[in-house]
PDB file of C-alpha atoms in Angstrom:
ATOM      1  CA  MET A  21      11.757  86.453 124.962  1.00 34.00           C
ATOM      2  CA  VAL A  22      14.419  85.358 122.480  1.00 34.00           C
ATOM      3  CA  LEU A  23      13.308  85.445 118.838  1.00 35.00           C
ATOM      4  CA  ARG A  24      15.326  84.663 115.729  1.00 36.00           C
ATOM      5  CA  TRP A  25      13.930  85.399 112.274  1.00 35.00           C
ATOM      6  CA  LEU A  26      15.866  84.291 109.197  1.00 33.00           C
ATOM      7  CA  SER A  27      14.818  84.409 105.548  1.00 31.00           C
ATOM      8  CA  VAL A  28      15.880  81.374 103.563  1.00 30.00           C
ATOM      9  CA  GLY A  29      15.230  80.545  99.940  1.00 33.00           C
ATOM     10  CA  GLY A  30      12.937  82.999  98.238  1.00 34.00           C
ATOM     11  CA  ARG A  31       9.521  83.195  99.809  1.00 36.00           C
ATOM     12  CA  ARG A  32      10.150  80.728 102.601  1.00 35.00           C
ATOM     13  CA  VAL A  33      10.824  82.306 105.958  1.00 34.00           C
ATOM     14  CA  VAL A  34      12.483  80.352 108.730  1.00 34.00           C
ATOM     15  CA  VAL A  35      12.350  81.418 112.354  1.00 35.00           C
ATOM     16  CA  MET A  36      14.721  79.328 114.374  1.00 34.00           C
ATOM     17  CA  SER A  37      17.194  79.258 117.229  1.00 34.00           C
ATOM     18  CA  THR A  38      20.706  77.851 117.219  1.00 31.00           C
ATOM     19  CA  SER A  39      19.813  74.870 119.406  1.00 36.00           C
ATOM     20  CA  GLN A  40      19.217  71.450 117.911  1.00 36.00           C
ATOM     21  CA  GLY A  41      15.938  69.568 117.936  1.00 40.00           C
ATOM     22  CA  THR A  42      15.118  66.490 119.924  1.00 43.00           C
ATOM     23  CA  SER A  43      16.821  63.240 118.990  1.00 52.00           C
ATOM     24  CA  ALA A  44      16.179  59.736 120.250  1.00 58.00           C
ATOM     25  CA  GLY A  45      17.109  59.344 123.914  1.00 73.00           C
ATOM     26  CA  ARG A  46      17.155  63.084 124.607  1.00 84.00           C
ATOM     27  CA  PRO A  47      14.587  65.077 126.557  1.00 91.00           C
ATOM     28  CA  PRO A  48      12.174  67.210 124.518  1.00 94.00           C
ATOM     29  CA  MET A  49      13.337  70.745 123.850  1.00 93.00           C
ATOM     30  CA  SER A  50      10.358  72.302 122.065  1.00 96.00           C
ATOM     31  CA  LEU A  51       6.645  71.922 121.508  1.00 97.00           C
ATOM     32  CA  SER A  52       4.676  71.837 118.254  1.00 97.00           C
ATOM     33  CA  PRO A  53       0.900  71.624 117.761  1.00 96.00           C
ATOM     34  CA  SER A  54       1.152  67.976 116.700  1.00 95.00           C
ATOM     35  CA  ARG A  55       3.230  66.897 119.660  1.00 97.00           C
ATOM     36  CA  ALA A  56       1.082  68.893 122.071  1.00 97.00           C
ATOM     37  CA  GLY A  57      -1.900  67.059 120.622  1.00 95.00           C
ATOM     38  CA  ASP A  58      -0.105  63.730 121.097  1.00 96.00           C
ATOM     39  CA  PHE A  59       0.455  64.394 124.795  1.00 97.00           C
ATOM     40  CA  MET A  60      -3.137  65.458 125.361  1.00 96.00           C
ATOM     41  CA  GLN A  61      -4.361  62.371 123.503  1.00 95.00           C
ATOM     42  CA  CYS A  62      -1.973  59.913 125.173  1.00 98.00           C
ATOM     43  CA  PRO A  63       1.208  60.751 127.119  1.00 98.00           C
ATOM     44  CA  LEU A  64       2.729  57.388 126.209  1.00 98.00           C
ATOM     45  CA  LEU A  65       2.233  58.121 122.500  1.00 98.00           C
ATOM     46  CA  TYR A  66       4.141  61.366 123.016  1.00 98.00           C
ATOM     47  CA  ARG A  67       6.976  59.427 124.638  1.00 97.00           C
ATOM     48  CA  PHE A  68       7.110  56.887 121.803  1.00 97.00           C
ATOM     49  CA  ARG A  69       7.267  59.620 119.179  1.00 97.00           C
ATOM     50  CA  VAL A  70       9.457  62.238 120.837  1.00 96.00           C
ATOM     51  CA  ILE A  71      11.794  60.383 123.202  1.00 96.00           C
ATOM     52  CA  ASP A  72      11.959  56.817 121.856  1.00 96.00           C
ATOM     53  CA  ARG A  73      11.471  57.927 118.241  1.00 96.00           C
ATOM     54  CA  LEU A  74       9.823  54.615 117.364  1.00 96.00           C
ATOM     55  CA  PRO A  75       9.301  54.146 113.617  1.00 94.00           C
ATOM     56  CA  GLU A  76       5.822  54.433 112.166  1.00 94.00           C
ATOM     57  CA  LYS A  77       4.557  53.128 108.870  1.00 92.00           C
ATOM     58  CA  PRO A  78       3.474  55.735 106.324  1.00 92.00           C
ATOM     59  CA  SER A  79      -0.240  55.758 105.597  1.00 94.00           C
ATOM     60  CA  GLU A  80      -2.045  56.491 102.358  1.00 96.00           C
ATOM     61  CA  ALA A  81      -4.146  59.189 104.020  1.00 95.00           C
ATOM     62  CA  ALA A  82      -1.223  61.072 105.593  1.00 95.00           C
ATOM     63  CA  THR A  83       0.872  60.793 102.446  1.00 97.00           C
ATOM     64  CA  ARG A  84      -2.022  62.047 100.330  1.00 98.00           C
ATOM     65  CA  GLY A  85      -2.244  65.043 102.667  1.00 97.00           C
ATOM     66  CA  THR A  86       1.458  65.755 102.191  1.00 97.00           C
ATOM     67  CA  LEU A  87       1.037  65.508  98.427  1.00 98.00           C
ATOM     68  CA  VAL A  88      -1.961  67.850  98.313  1.00 98.00           C
ATOM     69  CA  HIS A  89      -0.187  70.402 100.489  1.00 98.00           C
ATOM     70  CA  ALA A  90       2.802  70.331  98.144  1.00 98.00           C
ATOM     71  CA  VAL A  91       0.559  70.945  95.126  1.00 98.00           C
ATOM     72  CA  LEU A  92      -1.231  73.883  96.754  1.00 98.00           C
ATOM     73  CA  GLU A  93       2.104  75.393  97.753  1.00 98.00           C
ATOM     74  CA  ARG A  94       3.698  75.012  94.320  1.00 98.00           C
ATOM     75  CA  LEU A  95       0.697  76.384  92.438  1.00 98.00           C
ATOM     76  CA  PHE A  96       1.572  79.850  93.723  1.00 98.00           C
ATOM     77  CA  ASP A  97       4.899  79.661  91.892  1.00 98.00           C
ATOM     78  CA  VAL A  98       3.119  80.480  88.624  1.00 97.00           C
ATOM     79  CA  PRO A  99       1.447  83.784  87.643  1.00 97.00           C
ATOM     80  CA  ALA A 100      -2.081  84.338  88.937  1.00 98.00           C
ATOM     81  CA  VAL A 101      -3.735  83.820  85.533  1.00 97.00           C
ATOM     82  CA  GLU A 102      -2.202  80.336  85.310  1.00 97.00           C
ATOM     83  CA  ARG A 103      -3.504  79.159  88.688  1.00 98.00           C
ATOM     84  CA  THR A 104      -6.284  77.021  87.279  1.00 98.00           C
ATOM     85  CA  ALA A 105      -7.798  73.704  88.309  1.00 98.00           C
ATOM     86  CA  PRO A 106      -6.326  71.829  85.292  1.00 98.00           C
ATOM     87  CA  ARG A 107      -2.886  73.250  86.097  1.00 98.00           C
ATOM     88  CA  ALA A 108      -3.232  72.169  89.710  1.00 98.00           C
ATOM     89  CA  ARG A 109      -4.370  68.657  88.769  1.00 98.00           C
ATOM     90  CA  ALA A 110      -1.390  68.324  86.442  1.00 97.00           C
ATOM     91  CA  LEU A 111       0.906  69.075  89.382  1.00 98.00           C
ATOM     92  CA  VAL A 112      -0.297  66.043  91.332  1.00 98.00           C
ATOM     93  CA  PRO A 113       1.678  63.293  89.510  1.00 97.00           C
ATOM     94  CA  ARG A 114       4.753  65.506  89.259  1.00 97.00           C
ATOM     95  CA  GLN A 115       4.726  66.327  92.960  1.00 98.00           C
ATOM     96  CA  TRP A 116       4.212  62.644  93.737  1.00 98.00           C
ATOM     97  CA  GLU A 117       7.363  61.828  91.762  1.00 97.00           C
ATOM     98  CA  ARG A 118       9.291  64.456  93.712  1.00 97.00           C
ATOM     99  CA  LEU A 119       7.946  63.199  97.022  1.00 97.00           C
ATOM    100  CA  LEU A 120       8.844  59.630  96.103  1.00 96.00           C
ATOM    101  CA  ALA A 121      12.359  60.688  95.132  1.00 97.00           C
ATOM    102  CA  ASP A 122      12.826  62.344  98.515  1.00 96.00           C
ATOM    103  CA  ARG A 123      11.244  59.458 100.437  1.00 96.00           C
ATOM    104  CA  PRO A 124      11.606  56.194  98.497  1.00 95.00           C
ATOM    105  CA  GLU A 125      10.044  54.247 101.369  1.00 94.00           C
ATOM    106  CA  LEU A 126       6.657  55.679 100.382  1.00 95.00           C
ATOM    107  CA  GLY A 127       6.697  53.350  97.412  1.00 92.00           C
ATOM    108  CA  GLU A 128       5.885  50.564  99.883  1.00 93.00           C
ATOM    109  CA  LEU A 129       2.375  51.974 100.142  1.00 95.00           C
ATOM    110  CA  PHE A 130       1.624  50.453  96.758  1.00 95.00           C
ATOM    111  CA  ALA A 131       3.686  47.289  96.960  1.00 92.00           C
ATOM    112  CA  GLY A 132       2.026  44.522  94.986  1.00 91.00           C
ATOM    113  CA  ASP A 133       0.058  46.978  92.882  1.00 90.00           C
ATOM    114  CA  ALA A 134       1.455  45.544  89.674  1.00 86.00           C
ATOM    115  CA  GLU A 135      -1.185  47.088  87.431  1.00 89.00           C
ATOM    116  CA  GLY A 136      -0.979  50.446  89.144  1.00 92.00           C
ATOM    117  CA  GLU A 137      -4.707  50.533  89.822  1.00 95.00           C
ATOM    118  CA  ARG A 138      -4.425  51.433  93.505  1.00 95.00           C
ATOM    119  CA  LEU A 139      -1.895  54.158  92.775  1.00 97.00           C
ATOM    120  CA  ALA A 140      -4.060  55.594  89.995  1.00 97.00           C
ATOM    121  CA  ARG A 141      -7.100  55.644  92.269  1.00 97.00           C
ATOM    122  CA  TRP A 142      -5.092  57.253  95.064  1.00 98.00           C
ATOM    123  CA  LEU A 143      -3.718  59.947  92.754  1.00 98.00           C
ATOM    124  CA  GLY A 144      -7.245  60.541  91.468  1.00 98.00           C
ATOM    125  CA  GLU A 145      -8.433  61.133  95.027  1.00 98.00           C
ATOM    126  CA  ALA A 146      -5.642  63.669  95.518  1.00 98.00           C
ATOM    127  CA  GLU A 147      -6.613  65.417  92.282  1.00 98.00           C
ATOM    128  CA  ALA A 148     -10.236  65.613  93.437  1.00 98.00           C
ATOM    129  CA  LEU A 149      -9.183  67.247  96.699  1.00 98.00           C
ATOM    130  CA  VAL A 150      -7.042  69.770  94.839  1.00 98.00           C
ATOM    131  CA  GLU A 151      -9.885  70.587  92.463  1.00 98.00           C
ATOM    132  CA  ARG A 152     -12.337  71.078  95.318  1.00 98.00           C
ATOM    133  CA  TRP A 153     -10.095  73.803  96.677  1.00 98.00           C
ATOM    134  CA  PHE A 154     -11.088  75.989  93.725  1.00 98.00           C
ATOM    135  CA  SER A 155     -14.702  75.980  94.924  1.00 98.00           C
ATOM    136  CA  LEU A 156     -13.563  77.301  98.310  1.00 98.00           C
ATOM    137  CA  GLU A 157     -10.870  79.824  97.404  1.00 98.00           C
ATOM    138  CA  ASP A 158      -9.708  81.549  94.223  1.00 98.00           C
ATOM    139  CA  PRO A 159      -5.906  81.316  94.044  1.00 98.00           C
ATOM    140  CA  ALA A 160      -5.867  83.857  91.202  1.00 97.00           C
ATOM    141  CA  ARG A 161      -6.958  86.465  93.754  1.00 96.00           C
ATOM    142  CA  LEU A 162      -4.441  85.440  96.415  1.00 97.00           C
ATOM    143  CA  GLU A 163      -0.799  86.403  96.860  1.00 97.00           C
ATOM    144  CA  PRO A 164       0.376  84.672 100.030  1.00 98.00           C
ATOM    145  CA  ALA A 165       3.014  86.420 102.074  1.00 97.00           C
ATOM    146  CA  GLU A 166       4.369  83.038 103.170  1.00 97.00           C
ATOM    147  CA  ARG A 167       3.842  79.391 102.291  1.00 97.00           C
ATOM    148  CA  GLU A 168       4.885  76.379 104.363  1.00 97.00           C
ATOM    149  CA  MET A 169       6.440  78.781 106.845  1.00 96.00           C
ATOM    150  CA  PHE A 170       8.483  77.220 109.626  1.00 97.00           C
ATOM    151  CA  VAL A 171       8.277  79.351 112.758  1.00 96.00           C
ATOM    152  CA  GLU A 172       9.898  79.117 116.153  1.00 96.00           C
ATOM    153  CA  ALA A 173       9.667  81.390 119.165  1.00 94.00           C
ATOM    154  CA  GLU A 174      11.166  81.032 122.628  1.00 92.00           C
ATOM    155  CA  LEU A 175       8.926  82.477 125.318  1.00 91.00           C
ATOM    156  CA  GLU A 176      10.128  84.221 128.468  1.00 89.00           C
ATOM    157  CA  SER A 177       9.468  80.988 130.349  1.00 89.00           C
ATOM    158  CA  GLY A 178      12.002  79.197 128.136  1.00 91.00           C
ATOM    159  CA  LEU A 179       9.354  77.175 126.324  1.00 95.00           C
ATOM    160  CA  ARG A 180      10.172  76.983 122.625  1.00 96.00           C
ATOM    161  CA  LEU A 181       7.182  76.791 120.300  1.00 97.00           C
ATOM    162  CA  ARG A 182       7.599  75.681 116.720  1.00 97.00           C
ATOM    163  CA  GLY A 183       5.513  74.605 113.764  1.00 96.00           C
ATOM    164  CA  VAL A 184       4.843  74.914 110.041  1.00 97.00           C
ATOM    165  CA  ILE A 185       2.044  77.192 108.833  1.00 98.00           C
ATOM    166  CA  ASP A 186       0.501  76.278 105.485  1.00 98.00           C
ATOM    167  CA  ARG A 187      -0.175  79.834 104.368  1.00 98.00           C
ATOM    168  CA  VAL A 188       0.015  83.355 105.715  1.00 98.00           C
ATOM    169  CA  ASP A 189      -1.861  86.155 103.955  1.00 98.00           C
ATOM    170  CA  VAL A 190      -1.128  89.788 104.791  1.00 96.00           C
ATOM    171  CA  ALA A 191      -3.551  92.512 103.727  1.00 95.00           C
ATOM    172  CA  PRO A 192      -2.308  95.946 102.586  1.00 93.00           C
ATOM    173  CA  SER A 193      -3.533  97.230 105.956  1.00 93.00           C
ATOM    174  CA  GLY A 194      -1.179  94.788 107.684  1.00 92.00           C
ATOM    175  CA  GLU A 195      -3.869  92.424 108.940  1.00 95.00           C
ATOM    176  CA  VAL A 196      -2.716  88.804 109.056  1.00 97.00           C
ATOM    177  CA  ARG A 197      -4.692  85.715 108.107  1.00 98.00           C
ATOM    178  CA  ILE A 198      -3.396  82.229 108.922  1.00 98.00           C
ATOM    179  CA  VAL A 199      -4.683  79.470 106.639  1.00 98.00           C
ATOM    180  CA  ASP A 200      -4.422  75.736 107.190  1.00 97.00           C
ATOM    181  CA  TYR A 201      -5.477  73.084 104.672  1.00 98.00           C
ATOM    182  CA  LYS A 202      -7.101  69.873 105.885  1.00 97.00           C
ATOM    183  CA  THR A 203      -7.640  66.981 103.489  1.00 97.00           C
ATOM    184  CA  GLY A 204     -10.229  65.368 105.740  1.00 95.00           C
ATOM    185  CA  LYS A 205     -13.760  66.393 106.575  1.00 95.00           C
ATOM    186  CA  ALA A 206     -14.714  69.187 108.919  1.00 94.00           C
ATOM    187  CA  PRO A 207     -15.394  67.896 112.439  1.00 91.00           C
ATOM    188  CA  ARG A 208     -18.702  68.344 114.175  1.00 86.00           C
ATOM    189  CA  PRO A 209     -18.734  71.462 116.369  1.00 82.00           C
ATOM    190  CA  GLU A 210     -18.234  69.445 119.545  1.00 76.00           C
ATOM    191  CA  TYR A 211     -15.003  67.997 118.105  1.00 79.00           C
ATOM    192  CA  SER A 212     -13.534  71.184 116.642  1.00 81.00           C
ATOM    193  CA  GLU A 213     -11.518  72.117 119.720  1.00 84.00           C
ATOM    194  CA  SER A 214      -8.321  70.347 118.609  1.00 81.00           C
ATOM    195  CA  ALA A 215      -8.316  72.079 115.230  1.00 84.00           C
ATOM    196  CA  LEU A 216      -8.840  75.478 116.837  1.00 90.00           C
ATOM    197  CA  PHE A 217      -6.086  74.688 119.334  1.00 93.00           C
ATOM    198  CA  GLN A 218      -3.638  74.165 116.468  1.00 94.00           C
ATOM    199  CA  MET A 219      -4.624  77.446 114.830  1.00 96.00           C
ATOM    200  CA  ASN A 220      -4.460  79.381 118.087  1.00 96.00           C
ATOM    201  CA  PHE A 221      -1.012  77.875 118.645  1.00 97.00           C
ATOM    202  CA  TYR A 222       0.133  79.335 115.330  1.00 97.00           C
ATOM    203  CA  ALA A 223      -1.565  82.639 116.117  1.00 97.00           C
ATOM    204  CA  LEU A 224       0.285  82.806 119.425  1.00 97.00           C
ATOM    205  CA  VAL A 225       3.643  82.295 117.702  1.00 97.00           C
ATOM    206  CA  ILE A 226       2.872  84.960 115.096  1.00 96.00           C
ATOM    207  CA  TRP A 227       1.753  87.349 117.830  1.00 96.00           C
ATOM    208  CA  ARG A 228       4.968  86.814 119.768  1.00 94.00           C
ATOM    209  CA  LEU A 229       7.080  87.202 116.630  1.00 93.00           C
ATOM    210  CA  ARG A 230       5.377  90.116 114.896  1.00 91.00           C
ATOM    211  CA  LYS A 231       3.567  91.782 117.812  1.00 93.00           C
ATOM    212  CA  VAL A 232       0.357  91.494 115.784  1.00 94.00           C
ATOM    213  CA  VAL A 233      -2.657  89.373 116.701  1.00 97.00           C
ATOM    214  CA  PRO A 234      -3.776  87.628 113.483  1.00 98.00           C
ATOM    215  CA  ARG A 235      -7.061  89.017 112.244  1.00 97.00           C
ATOM    216  CA  ARG A 236      -8.393  85.648 111.120  1.00 98.00           C
ATOM    217  CA  LEU A 237      -7.670  81.936 111.445  1.00 98.00           C
ATOM    218  CA  GLN A 238      -9.025  79.905 108.553  1.00 97.00           C
ATOM    219  CA  LEU A 239      -9.353  76.135 108.225  1.00 97.00           C
ATOM    220  CA  VAL A 240     -10.016  74.852 104.704  1.00 98.00           C
ATOM    221  CA  TYR A 241     -11.453  71.320 104.759  1.00 98.00           C
ATOM    222  CA  LEU A 242     -10.968  69.857 101.300  1.00 98.00           C
ATOM    223  CA  GLY A 243     -12.581  66.551 102.223  1.00 97.00           C
ATOM    224  CA  SER A 244     -15.977  68.085 102.917  1.00 97.00           C
ATOM    225  CA  GLY A 245     -15.751  71.435 101.183  1.00 97.00           C
ATOM    226  CA  ASP A 246     -16.083  73.493 104.373  1.00 96.00           C
ATOM    227  CA  VAL A 247     -14.247  76.625 105.464  1.00 96.00           C
ATOM    228  CA  LEU A 248     -14.169  77.387 109.180  1.00 95.00           C
ATOM    229  CA  THR A 249     -12.947  80.742 110.480  1.00 95.00           C
ATOM    230  CA  PHE A 250     -12.153  82.155 113.881  1.00 96.00           C
ATOM    231  CA  ASP A 251     -11.154  85.729 114.729  1.00 97.00           C
ATOM    232  CA  PRO A 252      -8.960  85.627 117.835  1.00 97.00           C
ATOM    233  CA  VAL A 253      -8.338  88.409 120.317  1.00 97.00           C
ATOM    234  CA  GLN A 254      -5.326  88.835 122.559  1.00 97.00           C
ATOM    235  CA  ALA A 255      -7.100  87.243 125.513  1.00 97.00           C
ATOM    236  CA  ASP A 256      -7.573  84.043 123.477  1.00 96.00           C
ATOM    237  CA  LEU A 257      -3.863  83.824 122.794  1.00 96.00           C
ATOM    238  CA  GLU A 258      -2.918  84.552 126.389  1.00 96.00           C
ATOM    239  CA  ARG A 259      -5.221  81.718 127.430  1.00 96.00           C
ATOM    240  CA  VAL A 260      -3.552  79.361 124.950  1.00 96.00           C
ATOM    241  CA  GLU A 261      -0.140  80.373 126.239  1.00 97.00           C
ATOM    242  CA  ARG A 262      -1.144  79.508 129.810  1.00 96.00           C
ATOM    243  CA  LYS A 263      -2.451  76.155 128.625  1.00 97.00           C
ATOM    244  CA  LEU A 264       0.799  75.421 126.805  1.00 97.00           C
ATOM    245  CA  LEU A 265       2.869  76.339 129.837  1.00 97.00           C
ATOM    246  CA  ALA A 266       0.829  73.949 131.995  1.00 97.00           C
ATOM    247  CA  LEU A 267       1.141  71.259 129.331  1.00 97.00           C
ATOM    248  CA  TRP A 268       4.900  71.742 129.122  1.00 97.00           C
ATOM    249  CA  GLU A 269       5.188  71.446 132.891  1.00 97.00           C
ATOM    250  CA  ALA A 270       3.348  68.110 132.710  1.00 98.00           C
ATOM    251  CA  ILE A 271       5.712  66.964 129.942  1.00 97.00           C
ATOM    252  CA  ARG A 272       8.730  68.060 131.989  1.00 96.00           C
ATOM    253  CA  LEU A 273       7.505  66.100 135.010  1.00 97.00           C
ATOM    254  CA  ALA A 274       6.844  62.985 132.916  1.00 97.00           C
ATOM    255  CA  THR A 275      10.294  63.299 131.342  1.00 97.00           C
ATOM    256  CA  GLU A 276      12.000  63.473 134.724  1.00 96.00           C
ATOM    257  CA  THR A 277      10.019  60.669 136.364  1.00 96.00           C
ATOM    258  CA  GLY A 278       9.563  58.369 133.354  1.00 96.00           C
ATOM    259  CA  ASP A 279       5.838  58.318 134.141  1.00 96.00           C
ATOM    260  CA  TRP A 280       4.181  58.266 130.706  1.00 97.00           C
ATOM    261  CA  ARG A 281       0.721  56.812 131.154  1.00 96.00           C
ATOM    262  CA  PRO A 282      -1.233  55.391 128.232  1.00 97.00           C
ATOM    263  CA  ARG A 283      -4.707  56.716 127.670  1.00 97.00           C
ATOM    264  CA  ARG A 284      -6.977  54.346 125.781  1.00 96.00           C
ATOM    265  CA  THR A 285      -9.347  56.001 123.297  1.00 94.00           C
ATOM    266  CA  LYS A 286     -11.004  55.214 119.982  1.00 93.00           C
ATOM    267  CA  LEU A 287      -7.888  56.579 118.291  1.00 93.00           C
ATOM    268  CA  CYS A 288      -5.854  53.607 119.538  1.00 96.00           C
ATOM    269  CA  GLY A 289      -7.038  51.658 116.508  1.00 93.00           C
ATOM    270  CA  TRP A 290      -4.839  53.844 114.301  1.00 92.00           C
ATOM    271  CA  CYS A 291      -1.751  53.654 116.534  1.00 95.00           C
ATOM    272  CA  ASP A 292       1.359  51.840 115.271  1.00 95.00           C
ATOM    273  CA  HIS A 293       2.591  51.107 118.783  1.00 97.00           C
ATOM    274  CA  GLN A 294       0.035  48.685 120.216  1.00 96.00           C
ATOM    275  CA  ALA A 295       2.691  45.944 120.389  1.00 96.00           C
ATOM    276  CA  VAL A 296       4.609  47.932 123.030  1.00 97.00           C
ATOM    277  CA  CYS A 297       1.632  49.512 124.781  1.00 97.00           C
ATOM    278  CA  PRO A 298       0.527  48.160 128.192  1.00 97.00           C
ATOM    279  CA  GLU A 299      -3.108  48.776 127.237  1.00 97.00           C
ATOM    280  CA  PHE A 300      -2.723  46.003 124.647  1.00 96.00           C
ATOM    281  CA  GLY A 301      -0.493  43.666 126.650  1.00 96.00           C
ATOM    282  CA  GLY A 302       2.774  45.117 125.369  1.00 97.00           C
ATOM    283  CA  VAL A 303       5.891  46.231 127.214  1.00 97.00           C
ATOM    284  CA  PRO A 304       7.420  49.630 126.395  1.00 96.00           C
ATOM    285  CA  PRO A 305      11.101  49.761 125.461  1.00 96.00           C
ATOM    286  CA  VAL A 306      13.578  50.551 128.231  1.00 96.00           C
ATOM    287  CA  TYR A 307      13.265  54.227 129.070  1.00 96.00           C
ATOM    288  CA  PRO A 308      16.392  55.875 127.623  1.00 95.00           C
ATOM    289  CA  LEU A 309      16.583  58.770 130.098  1.00 95.00           C
ATOM    290  CA  SER A 310      17.575  58.851 133.745  1.00 92.00           C
ATOM    291  CA  VAL A 311      14.651  59.335 136.105  1.00 91.00           C
ATOM    292  CA  SER A 312      14.019  61.155 139.371  1.00 81.00           C
ATOM    293  CA  PRO A 313      10.883  59.563 140.851  1.00 68.00           C
ATOM    294  CA  ALA A 314       8.538  62.145 142.298  1.00 61.00           C
ATOM    295  CA  ASP A 315       7.601  59.968 145.302  1.00 57.00           C
ATOM    296  CA  GLY A 316      10.957  58.258 145.759  1.00 48.00           C
ATOM    297  CA  SER A 317       9.435  54.803 145.296  1.00 49.00           C
ATOM    298  CA  ASP A 318       9.240  54.286 141.557  1.00 45.00           C
ATOM    299  CA  GLY A 319      12.546  53.709 139.804  1.00 41.00           C
ATOM    300  CA  GLY A 320      13.620  52.681 136.349  1.00 39.00           C
ATOM    301  CA  GLN A 321      10.662  52.696 134.056  1.00 39.00           C
ATOM    302  CA  GLY A 322       8.284  54.819 136.076  1.00 36.00           C
ATOM    303  CA  ARG A 323       4.613  53.926 136.380  1.00 33.00           C
ATOM    304  CA  MET A 324       3.125  52.637 133.154  1.00 32.00           C
ATOM    305  CA  GLY A 325      -0.395  51.837 134.307  1.00 32.00           C
ATOM    306  CA  PRO A 326      -3.505  53.278 132.698  1.00 31.00           C
ATOM    307  CA  ASP A 327      -4.585  56.800 133.523  1.00 32.00           C
ATOM    308  CA  ARG A 328      -7.585  56.559 135.865  1.00 28.00           C
ATOM    309  CA  VAL A 329      -7.864  60.243 136.623  1.00 27.00           C
TER     310      VAL A 329
END
């Protein structure tokens, strides 16, 4: 296993290799929880996002999540006694201004909002989410070891795992807690698997980096005011690693053959790529990579029919 751990900029820790990330028209080189989730949801969506790099419009919900995460991160810059709900609410408009300066295209979300009513309502919703956090955790009693921590680990198999962890708490005893903020509502138990997959992914990376199995994984749902926890053991992480290796093998095969099959689900209604999806009568863009058909009969684009398995 090849691991690289670099400290950059104060409290932020970066774990990274010297290789570059994926760019348009290049095969994938690493796997994150989000992209793993894309492939499991719909292989063609993974292709559009990772290989074709098709543009997607920003959404109010996703941008609000980014804003709230920024506020919760920045609140820990001040002394514990100053980490109050009014202080956190006051950070919302300031962090929005910073986010807008970094990504001016986000201003399009409120195009035509001449009176600023939609923006004011949206900011108010973000403030409410931030304030709800104080009923779930007390930031005055927390001193995170890391915030918005980018991690990357290359496994013995060559698979490179990477992601950004919202918060890592380390107890004096050395026990590690991984915390992830969600601005939506907690899912019903039968739909919680994807959220736990993401957290176990992070736990696996931390285990491989620090040789310590995190004591607790904690999901904080600001939309519903729920806190879900899971205490993993090594066997859980080994199982996740096997799943990721199998998933990466499927991605490798799809990359080589160009066979990225769409999978129609209820989530298709939120997809930006219906115009180029065969499930909706669209034609995908020309596949930018060379292909090696698995059966010797399917050249060029690879099979693009629906997944019937």
